[in-house]
Coordinates of C-alpha atoms in Angstrom, one line a residue:
M1 CA 46.2 152.1 39.8
H2 CA 42.6 152.8 40.8
E3 CA 41.9 156.1 42.5
I4 CA 39.0 157.3 44.7
S5 CA 38.5 160.7 46.3
A6 CA 36.5 162.3 49.1
T7 CA 36.5 165.2 51.5
A8 CA 36.1 165.2 55.3
R9 CA 32.7 166.9 54.8
E10 CA 31.6 164.2 52.5
I11 CA 32.3 161.7 55.2
L12 CA 30.0 163.6 57.5
Q13 CA 27.3 163.8 54.8
V14 CA 27.5 160.1 54.1
Y15 CA 27.1 159.4 57.9
S16 CA 24.2 161.9 58.2
A17 CA 22.4 160.4 55.2
N18 CA 22.6 156.9 56.6
C19 CA 22.4 157.5 60.3
A20 CA 18.9 157.0 61.7
G21 CA 19.4 158.3 65.2
N22 CA 21.5 156.4 67.8
T23 CA 23.0 153.8 65.6
G24 CA 26.7 153.9 66.5
L25 CA 29.2 153.0 63.7
I26 CA 28.0 152.6 60.2
D27 CA 29.7 150.7 57.3
A28 CA 31.3 153.2 54.9
G29 CA 31.1 150.9 52.0
A30 CA 27.4 150.1 52.4
A31 CA 26.7 153.8 52.7
S32 CA 28.4 154.7 49.4
S33 CA 28.5 153.4 45.8
G34 CA 30.7 150.6 47.1
E35 CA 32.9 150.4 44.0
Y36 CA 36.1 150.6 46.1
L37 CA 35.0 147.6 48.2
N38 CA 36.5 145.4 45.4
Y39 CA 40.0 146.7 46.3
F40 CA 40.2 145.3 49.8
R41 CA 38.6 143.1 52.4
G42 CA 37.8 144.0 56.0
R43 CA 36.0 146.8 57.8
T44 CA 35.8 150.5 57.2
Q45 CA 33.4 152.3 59.5
I46 CA 32.5 155.9 60.1
W47 CA 30.9 157.8 62.9
S48 CA 30.6 161.4 64.1
L49 CA 31.8 162.5 67.5
A50 CA 30.5 166.1 67.1
P51 CA 29.4 168.4 64.3
D52 CA 32.3 168.7 61.9
C53 CA 34.2 165.9 63.7
P54 CA 34.1 162.7 61.6
V55 CA 36.0 159.6 62.7
A56 CA 36.8 156.5 60.7
L57 CA 37.9 153.0 61.7
R58 CA 39.9 150.8 59.2
D59 CA 40.9 147.2 59.6
I60 CA 41.6 146.0 56.1
E61 CA 43.8 143.9 53.8
V62 CA 44.4 145.4 50.4
L63 CA 43.5 143.1 47.4
E64 CA 44.3 145.5 44.5
D65 CA 46.6 148.5 44.2
F66 CA 44.6 151.7 44.7
S67 CA 45.0 155.3 46.0
A68 CA 42.6 157.4 48.0
C69 CA 42.7 161.2 47.9
M70 CA 41.0 163.4 50.4
A71 CA 40.7 167.2 50.5
V72 CA 41.2 168.1 54.1
K73 CA 41.0 171.9 54.2
N74 CA 41.7 174.0 57.3
I75 CA 41.5 171.1 59.7
F76 CA 43.6 169.1 62.2
S77 CA 43.8 165.3 61.9
I78 CA 44.8 162.6 64.3
E79 CA 45.7 159.1 63.0
I80 CA 46.3 156.3 65.4
I81 CA 48.2 153.4 63.6
L82 CA 47.7 150.2 65.6
Q83 CA 49.0 147.8 63.0
G84 CA 50.6 148.1 59.6
N85 CA 50.2 151.3 57.6
S86 CA 50.0 152.6 54.0
E87 CA 52.1 155.1 52.2
V88 CA 50.7 158.6 52.8
H89 CA 51.5 161.8 50.8
L90 CA 50.8 165.2 52.5
G91 CA 51.9 168.0 50.2
N92 CA 55.7 167.7 50.0
H93 CA 55.8 165.2 52.9
C94 CA 55.8 161.4 52.3
L95 CA 55.1 159.1 55.2
H96 CA 56.5 155.7 54.3
N97 CA 55.0 152.4 55.3
D98 CA 57.2 150.6 57.8
G99 CA 54.5 149.0 59.8
M100 CA 55.3 150.7 63.2
P101 CA 52.5 151.7 65.6
R102 CA 52.4 155.4 66.1
I103 CA 50.2 158.5 66.3
Y104 CA 50.3 161.2 63.5
L105 CA 49.2 164.7 64.3
T106 CA 48.7 166.7 61.0
S107 CA 47.7 170.3 60.2
H108 CA 45.9 170.8 56.9
G109 CA 45.8 174.3 55.2
P110 CA 43.3 175.7 52.7
S111 CA 44.5 173.6 49.8
S112 CA 45.7 170.5 51.6
I113 CA 45.3 167.1 49.8
K114 CA 46.0 163.8 51.6
K115 CA 46.8 160.9 49.3
R116 CA 47.0 157.4 50.7
V117 CA 48.6 154.7 48.4
H118 CA 47.5 151.2 49.1
R119 CA 49.5 148.2 47.8
V120 CA 48.4 144.6 47.3
G121 CA 49.0 142.7 50.5
D122 CA 49.1 145.7 52.8
K123 CA 47.3 145.1 56.1
Y124 CA 46.5 147.8 58.6
R125 CA 44.3 148.8 61.5
S126 CA 43.9 152.5 62.3
I127 CA 41.6 155.2 63.6
G128 CA 41.3 158.6 62.0
I129 CA 39.8 161.7 63.6
W130 CA 39.3 165.0 61.8
L131 CA 38.5 168.1 63.9
S132 CA 39.2 171.8 64.1
P133 CA 42.2 172.9 66.2
R134 CA 39.8 175.1 68.2
F135 CA 37.6 172.2 69.1
F136 CA 40.5 170.1 70.3
L137 CA 42.1 172.9 72.2
E138 CA 39.0 174.2 74.0
T139 CA 37.1 170.9 74.5
F140 CA 40.1 169.1 76.0
G141 CA 41.7 172.0 77.9
V142 CA 45.0 172.2 75.9
D143 CA 47.0 175.3 76.7
V144 CA 48.8 176.3 73.5
D145 CA 51.4 178.4 75.4
N146 CA 52.6 175.4 77.4
L147 CA 52.9 173.0 74.4
P148 CA 56.3 171.9 73.0
E149 CA 57.1 174.1 70.1
D150 CA 56.7 171.4 67.4
I151 CA 53.2 170.3 68.7
R152 CA 52.1 174.0 69.0
S153 CA 53.2 174.6 65.4
V154 CA 51.1 171.7 64.1
L155 CA 48.0 172.9 66.1
I156 CA 48.1 176.6 65.2
N157 CA 49.8 176.9 61.9
P158 CA 48.0 175.6 58.7
D159 CA 50.1 173.3 56.6
S160 CA 52.9 173.1 59.2
G161 CA 53.2 169.4 58.5
V162 CA 53.0 166.2 60.3
L163 CA 54.3 165.1 63.7
T164 CA 54.8 161.6 65.0
L165 CA 54.1 160.7 68.6
P166 CA 54.8 157.4 70.4
L167 CA 51.7 155.1 70.8
T168 CA 51.4 154.6 74.6
A169 CA 49.9 151.5 76.2
T170 CA 46.8 153.3 77.5
I171 CA 46.1 154.9 74.1
K172 CA 46.5 151.6 72.4
Q173 CA 44.2 149.9 74.9
T174 CA 41.5 152.6 74.4
A175 CA 41.7 152.3 70.6
D176 CA 41.5 148.5 70.8
D177 CA 38.4 148.9 73.0
I178 CA 36.7 151.0 70.3
F179 CA 37.4 148.3 67.7
K180 CA 35.8 145.6 70.0
M181 CA 32.5 147.6 70.3
P182 CA 30.3 145.3 72.5
Y183 CA 27.1 147.3 72.0
E184 CA 24.5 148.3 69.4
G185 CA 22.0 151.1 69.1
I186 CA 21.9 153.8 71.7
R187 CA 24.4 152.0 74.0
A188 CA 26.8 151.9 71.1
E189 CA 26.4 155.6 70.6
Q190 CA 27.1 156.3 74.3
Y191 CA 30.0 153.9 74.4
L192 CA 31.6 155.6 71.4
K193 CA 31.2 159.0 72.9
A194 CA 32.9 157.9 76.1
K195 CA 35.7 156.0 74.4
F196 CA 36.5 158.7 71.8
T197 CA 36.4 161.4 74.5
E198 CA 38.8 159.3 76.6
L199 CA 41.0 158.8 73.5
L200 CA 41.2 162.5 72.8
C201 CA 41.8 163.3 76.5
L202 CA 44.8 160.9 76.5
I203 CA 46.2 162.4 73.3
A204 CA 45.7 165.9 74.7
E205 CA 47.6 164.8 77.8
L206 CA 50.4 163.2 75.7
A207 CA 50.7 166.4 73.6
S208 CA 50.6 168.7 76.6
T209 CA 52.9 166.8 78.9
S210 CA 56.7 166.7 78.3
A211 CA 57.8 163.4 76.9
T212 CA 59.7 162.6 80.1
K213 CA 56.3 162.1 81.9
T214 CA 54.8 159.7 79.5
A215 CA 56.8 156.8 80.9
G216 CA 54.4 156.5 83.8
D217 CA 51.8 155.5 81.3
I218 CA 53.7 152.3 80.4
A219 CA 53.9 149.2 82.5
L220 CA 57.7 148.9 82.7
P221 CA 60.0 147.6 85.5
R222 CA 61.2 150.6 87.5
H223 CA 64.8 150.5 86.2
K224 CA 63.6 150.5 82.6
S225 CA 61.2 153.4 83.4
R226 CA 64.0 155.4 84.9
T227 CA 66.2 154.7 81.8
L228 CA 63.3 155.8 79.5
K229 CA 62.8 159.0 81.4
R230 CA 66.5 159.8 81.2
L231 CA 66.5 159.1 77.4
M232 CA 63.4 161.3 76.8
E233 CA 65.0 164.1 78.8
A234 CA 68.1 163.8 76.6
L235 CA 66.1 163.9 73.4
E236 CA 64.3 167.1 74.6
Q237 CA 67.6 168.9 74.7
S238 CA 68.9 170.1 71.4
H239 CA 72.6 169.5 72.1
F240 CA 72.0 165.8 72.5
L241 CA 70.7 165.7 68.9
S242 CA 74.2 166.4 67.6
L243 CA 75.3 163.1 69.1
S244 CA 74.8 159.6 67.6
L245 CA 72.5 157.1 69.3
G246 CA 75.6 155.2 70.3
E247 CA 77.0 158.2 72.1
I248 CA 73.7 159.0 73.8
A249 CA 73.5 155.4 75.0
E250 CA 77.1 155.7 76.3
E251 CA 76.1 158.9 78.2
L252 CA 73.3 156.9 79.8
G253 CA 75.6 154.0 80.7
L254 CA 73.9 151.5 78.3
C255 CA 74.6 149.9 75.0
Q256 CA 72.6 151.1 72.0
S257 CA 70.7 147.9 71.5
T258 CA 69.5 147.8 75.1
L259 CA 68.3 151.5 74.8
S260 CA 66.6 150.8 71.5
G261 CA 64.9 147.7 73.0
I262 CA 63.5 149.7 76.0
F263 CA 62.2 152.4 73.7
K264 CA 60.5 149.9 71.3
E265 CA 59.0 148.0 74.2
S266 CA 57.6 151.2 75.6
Y267 CA 56.3 153.0 72.6
G268 CA 56.2 150.4 69.8
L269 CA 58.3 152.8 67.7
K270 CA 61.8 152.5 66.5
L271 CA 64.2 154.7 68.5
S272 CA 66.1 155.5 65.3
E273 CA 63.0 156.7 63.7
Y274 CA 62.0 159.0 66.6
F275 CA 65.6 160.3 66.8
L276 CA 65.5 161.1 63.1
Q277 CA 62.2 163.0 63.6
R278 CA 63.6 165.0 66.5
R279 CA 66.7 165.9 64.4
M280 CA 64.7 166.9 61.3
E281 CA 62.3 169.0 63.4
L282 CA 65.2 170.9 65.0
A283 CA 66.9 171.3 61.6
R284 CA 63.7 172.8 60.0
K285 CA 63.3 175.2 62.9
L286 CA 67.0 176.4 62.7
L287 CA 66.8 176.7 58.9
R288 CA 63.7 178.8 59.0
E289 CA 65.2 181.1 61.7
R290 CA 67.9 181.8 59.2
K291 CA 70.6 182.5 61.9
L292 CA 72.8 179.6 60.8
S293 CA 74.2 178.5 57.5
V294 CA 73.1 175.1 56.1
L295 CA 76.4 173.6 57.2
E296 CA 76.1 174.9 60.7
V297 CA 72.6 173.5 60.9
A298 CA 73.9 170.1 59.7
L299 CA 76.5 170.1 62.4
E300 CA 73.9 171.1 65.1
V301 CA 71.8 168.0 64.3
G302 CA 74.7 165.5 64.1
Y303 CA 75.7 165.4 60.4
N304 CA 79.4 165.7 59.6
N305 CA 79.0 167.4 56.2
Q306 CA 76.4 169.4 54.3
S307 CA 75.9 166.8 51.5
S308 CA 74.9 163.9 53.9
F309 CA 72.6 166.3 55.7
G310 CA 71.1 167.5 52.5
R311 CA 70.3 163.9 51.3
A312 CA 68.7 163.0 54.7
Y313 CA 66.7 166.2 54.7
R314 CA 65.4 165.8 51.2
Q315 CA 64.4 162.2 51.9
Y316 CA 62.5 163.3 55.0
Y317 CA 60.8 166.5 53.7
N318 CA 61.0 166.0 50.0
C319 CA 62.8 169.3 49.5
T320 CA 66.3 170.6 50.0
P321 CA 67.4 172.5 53.1
N322 CA 67.7 175.7 51.0
Q323 CA 64.3 175.3 49.5
D324 CA 62.8 174.9 52.9
R325 CA 64.7 177.9 54.3
H326 CA 63.1 180.1 51.7
S327 CA 59.6 178.5 51.7
T328 CA 58.2 181.2 54.0
D329 CA 59.3 184.1 51.8

């Protein structure tokens, strides 16, 4: 498999070296040696929102297996997956390609390496943004103290991992607008500033607001919006995570397939995947608090025995519950 590598700073250097004033997006392939252009077809473009804040747009089809490694030290990244995806390795965490639209929030510590594995035939469309947590928090008025615990951890703790958020209709529309780019030159520059600022405002709002309020962002019939709100309220309460999705659906007076359909229609994300994420996040929190045994943690997040929990945990985090419990020693 071919392999290429870069750093977030090198992306900025490439942009600076090839940017002659107000040019808007530039082609990443034309601005580099271009060897990796043989591995895919489509567009890869870069831009800079602010000093030390590069962004990248990718709309490609992979022609040859290759991997891309990036050193992303002491930085916070946002990736908006609009279509498809590729397999991503972040330290011990592997994000598998299942093609679902989503948003990844990721914290990168002093020795963080992000490896993206591209397979022949993969098609994907995404936007990546790299920025400092301080820039995101201060520029977009995010109050750390009022954030949900999992999002706060990703923003303030280096190497705290990756978090998946639903892709709302408004964020998707704004991202699509960026790809359409109707302007050139100085107007392109101003358009990108406005759209990326809007995009980060929406993500800051999504991160800051409880999940129960994001339903208002989605054009759903009123009865579906109410159902979605009740579902998200349930998933914010830890005791619901010990139930199965079927039991939660029964609590809400619906069948599981209807509930899953409403969630998919709203967020473009599988309910089972989001439910697993919520379970694993709670499990990691409980393990690291060290107040409960591994079996007790397993029962708290809906597993009937320690072995099935251990298998699920290892598949999700690429380590055993006991290894994770002692990782902060």
